[in-house]
mmCIF file of C-alpha atoms in Angstrom:
data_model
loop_
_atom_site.group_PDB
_atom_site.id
_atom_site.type_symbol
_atom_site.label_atom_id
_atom_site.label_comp_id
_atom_site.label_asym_id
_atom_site.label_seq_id
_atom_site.Cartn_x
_atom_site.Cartn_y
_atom_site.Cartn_z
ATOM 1 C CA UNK C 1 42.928 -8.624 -0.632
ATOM 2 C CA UNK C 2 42.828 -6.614 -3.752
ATOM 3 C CA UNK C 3 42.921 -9.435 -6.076
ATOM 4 C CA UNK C 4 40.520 -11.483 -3.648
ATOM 5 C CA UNK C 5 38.372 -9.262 -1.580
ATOM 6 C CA UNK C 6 36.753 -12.377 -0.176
ATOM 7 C CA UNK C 7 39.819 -13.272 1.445
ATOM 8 C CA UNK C 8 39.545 -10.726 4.285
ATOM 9 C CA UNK C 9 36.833 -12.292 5.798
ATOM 10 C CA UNK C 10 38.511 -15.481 6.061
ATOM 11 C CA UNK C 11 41.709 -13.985 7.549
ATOM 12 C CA UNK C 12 39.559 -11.973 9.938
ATOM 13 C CA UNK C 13 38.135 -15.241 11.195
ATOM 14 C CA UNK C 14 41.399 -16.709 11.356
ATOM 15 C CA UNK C 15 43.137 -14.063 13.322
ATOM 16 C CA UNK C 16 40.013 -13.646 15.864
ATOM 17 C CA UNK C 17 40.379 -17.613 16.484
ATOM 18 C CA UNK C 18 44.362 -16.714 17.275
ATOM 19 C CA UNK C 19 43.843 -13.796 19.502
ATOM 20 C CA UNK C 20 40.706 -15.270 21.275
ATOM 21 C CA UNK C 21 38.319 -11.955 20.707
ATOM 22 C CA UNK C 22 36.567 -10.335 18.140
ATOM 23 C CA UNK C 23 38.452 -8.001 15.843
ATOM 24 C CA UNK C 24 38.405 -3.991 16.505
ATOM 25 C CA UNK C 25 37.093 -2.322 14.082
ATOM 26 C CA UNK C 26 40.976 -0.649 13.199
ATOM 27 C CA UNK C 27 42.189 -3.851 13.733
ATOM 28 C CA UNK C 28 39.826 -5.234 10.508
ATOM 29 C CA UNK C 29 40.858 -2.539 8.655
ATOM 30 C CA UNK C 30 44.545 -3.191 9.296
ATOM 31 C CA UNK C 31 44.040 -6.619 7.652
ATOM 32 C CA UNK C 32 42.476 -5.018 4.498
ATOM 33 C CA UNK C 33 44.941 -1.949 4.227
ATOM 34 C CA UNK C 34 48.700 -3.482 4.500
ATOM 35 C CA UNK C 35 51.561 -1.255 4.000
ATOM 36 C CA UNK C 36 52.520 -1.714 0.538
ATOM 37 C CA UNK C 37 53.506 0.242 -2.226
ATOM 38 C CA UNK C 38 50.717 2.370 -4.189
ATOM 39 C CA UNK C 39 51.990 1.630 -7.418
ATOM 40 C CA UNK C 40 53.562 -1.873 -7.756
ATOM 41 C CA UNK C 41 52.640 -3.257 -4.435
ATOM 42 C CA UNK C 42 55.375 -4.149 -3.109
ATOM 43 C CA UNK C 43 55.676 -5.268 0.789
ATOM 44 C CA UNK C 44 59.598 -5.225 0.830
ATOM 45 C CA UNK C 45 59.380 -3.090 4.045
ATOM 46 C CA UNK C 46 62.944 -1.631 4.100
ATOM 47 C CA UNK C 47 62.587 0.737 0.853
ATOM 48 C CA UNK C 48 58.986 1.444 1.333
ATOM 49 C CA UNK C 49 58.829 5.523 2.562
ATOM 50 C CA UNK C 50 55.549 7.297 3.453
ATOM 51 C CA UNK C 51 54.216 10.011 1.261
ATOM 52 C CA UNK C 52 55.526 12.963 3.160
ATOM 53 C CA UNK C 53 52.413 15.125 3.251
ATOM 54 C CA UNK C 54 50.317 12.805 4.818
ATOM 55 C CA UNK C 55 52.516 9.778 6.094
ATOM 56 C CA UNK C 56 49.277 7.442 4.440
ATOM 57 C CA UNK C 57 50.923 5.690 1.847
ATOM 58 C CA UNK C 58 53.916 4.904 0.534
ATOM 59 C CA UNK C 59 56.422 3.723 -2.142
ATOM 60 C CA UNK C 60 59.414 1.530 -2.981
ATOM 61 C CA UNK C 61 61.269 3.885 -5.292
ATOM 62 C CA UNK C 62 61.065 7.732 -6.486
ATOM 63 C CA UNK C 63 60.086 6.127 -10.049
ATOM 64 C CA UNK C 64 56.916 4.634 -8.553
ATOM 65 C CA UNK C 65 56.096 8.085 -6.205
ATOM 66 C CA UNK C 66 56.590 9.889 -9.574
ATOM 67 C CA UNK C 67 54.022 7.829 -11.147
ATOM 68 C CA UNK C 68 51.262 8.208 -8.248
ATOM 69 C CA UNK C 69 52.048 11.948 -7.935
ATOM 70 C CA UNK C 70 48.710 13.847 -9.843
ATOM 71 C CA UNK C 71 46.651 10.895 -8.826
ATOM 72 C CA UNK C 72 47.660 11.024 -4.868
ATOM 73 C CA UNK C 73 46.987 14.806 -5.275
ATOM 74 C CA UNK C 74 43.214 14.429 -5.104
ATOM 75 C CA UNK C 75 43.624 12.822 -1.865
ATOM 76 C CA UNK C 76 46.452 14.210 -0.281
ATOM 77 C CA UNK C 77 45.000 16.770 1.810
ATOM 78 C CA UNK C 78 42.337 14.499 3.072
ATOM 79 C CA UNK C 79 44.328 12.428 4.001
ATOM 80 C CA UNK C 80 46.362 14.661 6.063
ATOM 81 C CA UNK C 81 43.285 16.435 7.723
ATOM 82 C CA UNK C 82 42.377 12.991 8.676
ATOM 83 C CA UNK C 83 45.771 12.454 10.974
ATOM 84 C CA UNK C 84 45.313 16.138 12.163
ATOM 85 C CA UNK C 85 41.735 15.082 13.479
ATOM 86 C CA UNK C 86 43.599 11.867 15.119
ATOM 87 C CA UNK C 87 45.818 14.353 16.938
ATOM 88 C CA UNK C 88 43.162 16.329 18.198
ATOM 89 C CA UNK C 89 41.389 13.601 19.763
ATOM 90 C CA UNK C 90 44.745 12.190 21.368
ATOM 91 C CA UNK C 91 45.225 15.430 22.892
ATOM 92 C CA UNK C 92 42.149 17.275 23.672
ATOM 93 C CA UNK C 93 39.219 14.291 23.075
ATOM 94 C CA UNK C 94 36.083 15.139 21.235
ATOM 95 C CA UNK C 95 34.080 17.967 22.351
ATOM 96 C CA UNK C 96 30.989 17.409 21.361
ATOM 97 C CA UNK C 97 30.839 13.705 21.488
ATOM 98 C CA UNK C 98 27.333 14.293 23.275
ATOM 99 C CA UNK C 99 26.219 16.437 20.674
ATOM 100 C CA UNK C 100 22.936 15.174 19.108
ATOM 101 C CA UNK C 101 21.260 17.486 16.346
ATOM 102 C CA UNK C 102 18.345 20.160 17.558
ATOM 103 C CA UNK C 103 14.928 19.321 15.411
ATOM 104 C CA UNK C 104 14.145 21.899 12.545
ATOM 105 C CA UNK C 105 10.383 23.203 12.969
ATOM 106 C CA UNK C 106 9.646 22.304 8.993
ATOM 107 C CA UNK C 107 11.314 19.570 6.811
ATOM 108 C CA UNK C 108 14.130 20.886 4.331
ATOM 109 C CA UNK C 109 16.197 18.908 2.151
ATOM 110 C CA UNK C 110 19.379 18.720 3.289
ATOM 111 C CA UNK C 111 21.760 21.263 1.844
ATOM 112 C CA UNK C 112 24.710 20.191 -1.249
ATOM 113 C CA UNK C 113 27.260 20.262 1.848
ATOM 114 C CA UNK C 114 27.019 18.170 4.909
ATOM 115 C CA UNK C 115 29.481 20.882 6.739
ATOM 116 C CA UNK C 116 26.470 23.447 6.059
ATOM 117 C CA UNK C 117 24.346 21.462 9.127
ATOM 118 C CA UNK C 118 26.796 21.779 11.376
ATOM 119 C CA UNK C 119 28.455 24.741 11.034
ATOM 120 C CA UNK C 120 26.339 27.264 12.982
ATOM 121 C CA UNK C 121 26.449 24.709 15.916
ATOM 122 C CA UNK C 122 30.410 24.307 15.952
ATOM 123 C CA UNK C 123 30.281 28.015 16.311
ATOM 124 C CA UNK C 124 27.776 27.856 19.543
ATOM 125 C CA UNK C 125 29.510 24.969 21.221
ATOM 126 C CA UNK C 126 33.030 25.534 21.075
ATOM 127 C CA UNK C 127 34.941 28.033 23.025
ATOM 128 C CA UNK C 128 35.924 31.097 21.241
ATOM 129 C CA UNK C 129 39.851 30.339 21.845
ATOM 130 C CA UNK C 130 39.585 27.370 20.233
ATOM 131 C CA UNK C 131 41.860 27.609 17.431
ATOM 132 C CA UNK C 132 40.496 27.449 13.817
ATOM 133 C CA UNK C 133 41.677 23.969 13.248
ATOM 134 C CA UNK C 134 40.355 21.920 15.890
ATOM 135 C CA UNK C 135 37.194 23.514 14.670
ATOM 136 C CA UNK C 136 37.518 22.614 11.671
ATOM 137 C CA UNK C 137 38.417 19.327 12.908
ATOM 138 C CA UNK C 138 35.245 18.968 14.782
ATOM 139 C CA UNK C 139 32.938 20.108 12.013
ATOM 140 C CA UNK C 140 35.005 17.168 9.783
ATOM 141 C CA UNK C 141 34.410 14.952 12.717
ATOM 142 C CA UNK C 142 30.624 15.518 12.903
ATOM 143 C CA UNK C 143 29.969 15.592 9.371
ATOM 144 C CA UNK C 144 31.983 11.849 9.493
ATOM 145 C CA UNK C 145 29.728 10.331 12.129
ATOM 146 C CA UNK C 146 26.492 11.765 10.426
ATOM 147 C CA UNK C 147 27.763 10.437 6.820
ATOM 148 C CA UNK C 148 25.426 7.156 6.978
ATOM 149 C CA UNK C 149 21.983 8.905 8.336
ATOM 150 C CA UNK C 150 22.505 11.637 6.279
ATOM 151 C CA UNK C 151 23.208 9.467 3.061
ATOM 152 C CA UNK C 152 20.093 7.854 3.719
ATOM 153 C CA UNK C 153 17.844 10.543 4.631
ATOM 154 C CA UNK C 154 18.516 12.653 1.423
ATOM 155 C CA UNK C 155 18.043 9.266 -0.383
ATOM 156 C CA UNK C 156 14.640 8.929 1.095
ATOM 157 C CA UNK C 157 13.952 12.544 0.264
ATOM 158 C CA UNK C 158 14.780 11.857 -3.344
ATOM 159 C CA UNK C 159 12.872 8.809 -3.567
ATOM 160 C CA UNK C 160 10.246 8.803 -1.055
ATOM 161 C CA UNK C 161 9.162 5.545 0.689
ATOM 162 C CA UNK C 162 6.933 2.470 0.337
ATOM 163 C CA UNK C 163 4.219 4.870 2.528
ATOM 164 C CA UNK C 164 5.157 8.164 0.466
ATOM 165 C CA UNK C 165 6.396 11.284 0.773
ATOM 166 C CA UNK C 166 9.597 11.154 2.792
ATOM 167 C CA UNK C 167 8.070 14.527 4.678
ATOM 168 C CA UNK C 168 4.666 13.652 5.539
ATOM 169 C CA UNK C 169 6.355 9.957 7.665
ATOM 170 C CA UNK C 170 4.894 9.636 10.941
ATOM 171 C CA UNK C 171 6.553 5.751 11.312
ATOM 172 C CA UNK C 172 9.513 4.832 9.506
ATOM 173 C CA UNK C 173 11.173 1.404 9.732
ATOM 174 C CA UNK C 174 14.607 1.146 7.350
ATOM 175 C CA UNK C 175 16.463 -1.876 6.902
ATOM 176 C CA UNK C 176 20.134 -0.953 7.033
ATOM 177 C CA UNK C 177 21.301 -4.178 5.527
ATOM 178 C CA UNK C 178 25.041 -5.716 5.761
ATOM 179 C CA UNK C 179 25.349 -3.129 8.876
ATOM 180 C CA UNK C 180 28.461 -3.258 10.588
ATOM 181 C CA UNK C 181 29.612 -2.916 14.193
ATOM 182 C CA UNK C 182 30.079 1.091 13.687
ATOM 183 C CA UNK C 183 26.549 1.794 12.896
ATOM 184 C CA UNK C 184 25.822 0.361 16.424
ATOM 185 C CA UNK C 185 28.290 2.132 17.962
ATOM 186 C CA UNK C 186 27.271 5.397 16.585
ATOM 187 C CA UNK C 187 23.684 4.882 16.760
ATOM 188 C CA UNK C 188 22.987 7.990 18.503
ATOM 189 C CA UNK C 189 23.925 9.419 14.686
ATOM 190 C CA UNK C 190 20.444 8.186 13.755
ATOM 191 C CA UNK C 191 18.958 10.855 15.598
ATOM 192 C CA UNK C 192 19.480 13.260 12.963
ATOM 193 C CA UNK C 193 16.718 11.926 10.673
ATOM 194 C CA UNK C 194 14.041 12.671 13.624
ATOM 195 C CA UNK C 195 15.641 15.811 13.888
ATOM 196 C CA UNK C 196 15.240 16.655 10.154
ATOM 197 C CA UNK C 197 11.688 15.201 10.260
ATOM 198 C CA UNK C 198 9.061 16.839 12.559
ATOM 199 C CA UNK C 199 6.114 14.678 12.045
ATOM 200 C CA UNK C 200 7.630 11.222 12.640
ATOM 201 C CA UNK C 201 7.193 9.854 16.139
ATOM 202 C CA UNK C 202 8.758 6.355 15.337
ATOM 203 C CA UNK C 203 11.641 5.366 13.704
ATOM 204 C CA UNK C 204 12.763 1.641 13.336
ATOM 205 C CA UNK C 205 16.337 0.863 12.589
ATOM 206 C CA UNK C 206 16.764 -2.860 11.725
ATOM 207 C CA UNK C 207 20.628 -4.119 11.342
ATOM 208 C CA UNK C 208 21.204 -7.515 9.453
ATOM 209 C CA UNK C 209 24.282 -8.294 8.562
ATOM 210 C CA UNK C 210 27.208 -11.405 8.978
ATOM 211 C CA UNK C 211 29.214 -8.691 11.382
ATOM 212 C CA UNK C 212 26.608 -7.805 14.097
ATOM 213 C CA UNK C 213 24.302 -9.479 16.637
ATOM 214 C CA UNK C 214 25.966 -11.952 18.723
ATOM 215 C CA UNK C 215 25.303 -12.176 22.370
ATOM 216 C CA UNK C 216 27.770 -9.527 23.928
ATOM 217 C CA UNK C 217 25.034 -6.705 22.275
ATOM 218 C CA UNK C 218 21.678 -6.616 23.373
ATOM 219 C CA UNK C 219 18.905 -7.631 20.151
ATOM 220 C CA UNK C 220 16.969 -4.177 20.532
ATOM 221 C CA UNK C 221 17.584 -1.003 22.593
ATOM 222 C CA UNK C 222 15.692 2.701 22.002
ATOM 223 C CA UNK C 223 16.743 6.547 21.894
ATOM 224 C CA UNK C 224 14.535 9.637 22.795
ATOM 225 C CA UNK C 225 15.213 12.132 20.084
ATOM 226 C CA UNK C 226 13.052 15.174 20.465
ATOM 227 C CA UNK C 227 9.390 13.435 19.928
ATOM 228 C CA UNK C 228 10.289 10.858 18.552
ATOM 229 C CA UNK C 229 11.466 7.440 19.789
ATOM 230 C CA UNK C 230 14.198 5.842 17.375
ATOM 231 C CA UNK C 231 14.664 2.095 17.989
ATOM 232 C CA UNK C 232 17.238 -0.152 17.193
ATOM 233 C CA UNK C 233 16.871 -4.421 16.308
ATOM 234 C CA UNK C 234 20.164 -6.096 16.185
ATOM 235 C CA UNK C 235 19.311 -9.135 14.296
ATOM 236 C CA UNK C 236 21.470 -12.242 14.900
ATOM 237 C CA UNK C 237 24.436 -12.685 12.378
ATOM 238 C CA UNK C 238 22.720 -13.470 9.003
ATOM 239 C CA UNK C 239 22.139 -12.948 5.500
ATOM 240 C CA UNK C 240 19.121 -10.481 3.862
ATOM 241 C CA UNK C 241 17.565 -13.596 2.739
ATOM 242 C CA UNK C 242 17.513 -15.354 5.862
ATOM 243 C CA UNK C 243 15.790 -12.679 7.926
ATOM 244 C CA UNK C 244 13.348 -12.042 5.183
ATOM 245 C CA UNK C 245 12.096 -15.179 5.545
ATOM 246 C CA UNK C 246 12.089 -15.210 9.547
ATOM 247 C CA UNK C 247 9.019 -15.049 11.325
ATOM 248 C CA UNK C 248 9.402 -11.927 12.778
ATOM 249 C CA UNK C 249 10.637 -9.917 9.406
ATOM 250 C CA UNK C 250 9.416 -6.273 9.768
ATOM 251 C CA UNK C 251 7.892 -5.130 6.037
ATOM 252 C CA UNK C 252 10.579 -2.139 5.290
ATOM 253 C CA UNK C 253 9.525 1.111 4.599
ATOM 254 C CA UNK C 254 13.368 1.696 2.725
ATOM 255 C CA UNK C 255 15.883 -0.964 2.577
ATOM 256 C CA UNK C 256 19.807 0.866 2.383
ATOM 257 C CA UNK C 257 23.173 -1.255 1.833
ATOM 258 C CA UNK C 258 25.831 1.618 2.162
ATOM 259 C CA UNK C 259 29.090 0.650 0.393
ATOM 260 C CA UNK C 260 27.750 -2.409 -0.413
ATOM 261 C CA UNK C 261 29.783 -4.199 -2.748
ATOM 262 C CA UNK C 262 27.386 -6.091 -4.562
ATOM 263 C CA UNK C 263 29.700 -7.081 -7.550
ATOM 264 C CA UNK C 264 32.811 -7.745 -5.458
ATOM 265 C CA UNK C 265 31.242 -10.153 -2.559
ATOM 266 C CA UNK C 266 28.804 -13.522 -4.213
ATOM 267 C CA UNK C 267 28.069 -13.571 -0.511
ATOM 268 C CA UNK C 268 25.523 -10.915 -1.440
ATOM 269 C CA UNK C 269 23.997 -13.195 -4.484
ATOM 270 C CA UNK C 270 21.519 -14.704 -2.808
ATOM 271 C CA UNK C 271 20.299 -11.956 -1.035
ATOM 272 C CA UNK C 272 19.667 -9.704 -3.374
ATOM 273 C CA UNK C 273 16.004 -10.885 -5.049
ATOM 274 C CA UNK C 274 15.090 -10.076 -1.218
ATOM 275 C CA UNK C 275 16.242 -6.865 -1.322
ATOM 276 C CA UNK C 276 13.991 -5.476 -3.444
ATOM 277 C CA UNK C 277 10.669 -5.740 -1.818
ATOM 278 C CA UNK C 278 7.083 -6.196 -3.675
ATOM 279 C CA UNK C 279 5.723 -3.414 -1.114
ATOM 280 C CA UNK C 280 7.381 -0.811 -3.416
ATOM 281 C CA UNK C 281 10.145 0.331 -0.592
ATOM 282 C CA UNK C 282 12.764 1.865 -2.360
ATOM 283 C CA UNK C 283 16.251 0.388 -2.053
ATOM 284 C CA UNK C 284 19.315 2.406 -1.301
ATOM 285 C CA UNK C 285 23.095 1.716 -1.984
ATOM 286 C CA UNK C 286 26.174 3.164 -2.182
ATOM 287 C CA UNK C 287 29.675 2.474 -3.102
ATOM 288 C CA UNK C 288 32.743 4.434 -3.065
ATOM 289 C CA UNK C 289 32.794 4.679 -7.232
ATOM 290 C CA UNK C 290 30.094 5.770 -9.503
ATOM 291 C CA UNK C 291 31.416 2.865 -12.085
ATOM 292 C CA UNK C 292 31.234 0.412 -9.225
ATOM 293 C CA UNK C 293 27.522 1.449 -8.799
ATOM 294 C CA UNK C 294 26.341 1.206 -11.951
ATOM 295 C CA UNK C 295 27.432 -2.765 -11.873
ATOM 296 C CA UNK C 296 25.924 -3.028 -9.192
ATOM 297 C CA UNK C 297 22.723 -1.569 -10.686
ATOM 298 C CA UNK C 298 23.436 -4.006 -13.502
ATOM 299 C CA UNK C 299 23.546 -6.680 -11.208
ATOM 300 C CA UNK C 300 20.307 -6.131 -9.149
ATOM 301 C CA UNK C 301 18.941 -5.426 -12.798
#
């Protein structure tokens, strides 16, 4: 799939015709992550051996490990944290899986860390003989499940929205555009932006994508976050384009694509005229390089 990113989505249909059921989430990313070596990419199984600090990755030979060694540094330790907070759940489950973020009496920017939101709380909520690593393993988890909301809520507070000020929002309604199947199941994450936003009393999430709808989910459903009401409309399985033209298209007050991969998917091309809306709401996207978001700014441009 690294030579044809396009692929996966074809093998994921494939495979979920075999098995009869819609892939897991881990199961999708199985397909798109094989076990292969970092530097050459080989598959030969028998001399591939996981990096020992974080059992993540491997390699074929010492030669190639060598080679990967100051660039597998960076990530190393993430990677590792990231089994340790595996473990934790396996053995002790998560905590504060019901925890949902108390409302600030003014609006603040968020601070430079994500951690910073959290930490006070961790401190509250857990026991005091919890060991320092499963709270550090919590605050990693929370600050994971509050990545997307938080992404876009400092983007809005950057750029404002089609109705102004970020701040001064009474309504919102954001487009979260090739959504996936996690930001449904961790919609209660969503809350945070009421939380961090004392005047708004409405806040409408609307999730297009290929990858969710479907009849299994129901189309809309609502949360009670502190005064305000967030609520949620699963469109069916569709391009950008094709709900913009719908009948029932809800003007956007910000449109966000997180990770989007506008250069690496022409499944995107023909949405992305639709993307940037006339009304003046700002569009958001991410990706997981700064040089992969500047083509994609080059693209849109």
């Amino acid at each position: 799939f690294h030579k044809d990113p396009e692929a996966h989505v074809k093998v994921s249909l494939a495979v979920k015709e075999v098995v009869g059921r819609p892939l897991t989430q881990y199961e999708s990313d199985l397909l798109v992550h094989a076990r292969i070596c970092m530097v050459c990419l080989s598959g030969d199984q028998a001399k591939l051996q996981n990096c020992p600090g974080c059992h993540c990755v491997a390699y074929c030979s010492q030669e190639c490990r060598e080679d990967d060694q100051e660039l597998h540094q960076t990530v190393c330790q993430t990677l590792h944290e990231c089994i340790t907070d595996y473990m934790f759940e396996a053995k002790k489950g998560n905590e504060l899986k019901c925890f949902l973020p108390p409302p600030i009496k003014s609006f603040t920017a968020l601070p430079d860390s994500l951690e910073k939101v959290f930490e006070d709380d961790i401190s509250h909520l857990l026991s005091d003989k919890a060991d320092q690593d499963y709270k550090d393993s919590e605050l990693r988890r929370l600050t994971f499940h509050y990545t997307c909301p938080a992404t876009v809520l400092h983007a809005a507070s950057v750029s404002g929205t089609r109705s102004g000020p970020l701040a001064e929002a009474k309504s919102l309604v954001i487009h979260l555009v090739g959504a996936r199947q996690a930001e449904i199941e961790q919609a209660p994450a969503w809350t945070l932006i009421p939380a961090r936003l004392p005047r708004l009393k409405s806040l409408t999430l609307v999730l297009v994508g290929p990858e969710v709808g479907g009849s299994e989910l129901p189309s809309t459903f609502t949360l009670k976050s502190n005064n305000a009401v967030v609520k949620f409309i699963v469109e069916k399985p569709c391009g950008y384009q094709q709900y913009a033209k719908s009948k029932h298209y809800l003007e956007p007050d910000l449109v966000a694509a997180l990770n989007c991969g506008f250069i690496f998917y022409t499944s995107w091309d023909s949405s992305l005229d639709s993307l940037v809306r006339k009304s003046g709401a700002p569009l958001v996207f991410t990706e997981y390089y700064e040089a992969d978001c500047q083509m994609n700014l080059e693209k849109l441009e």
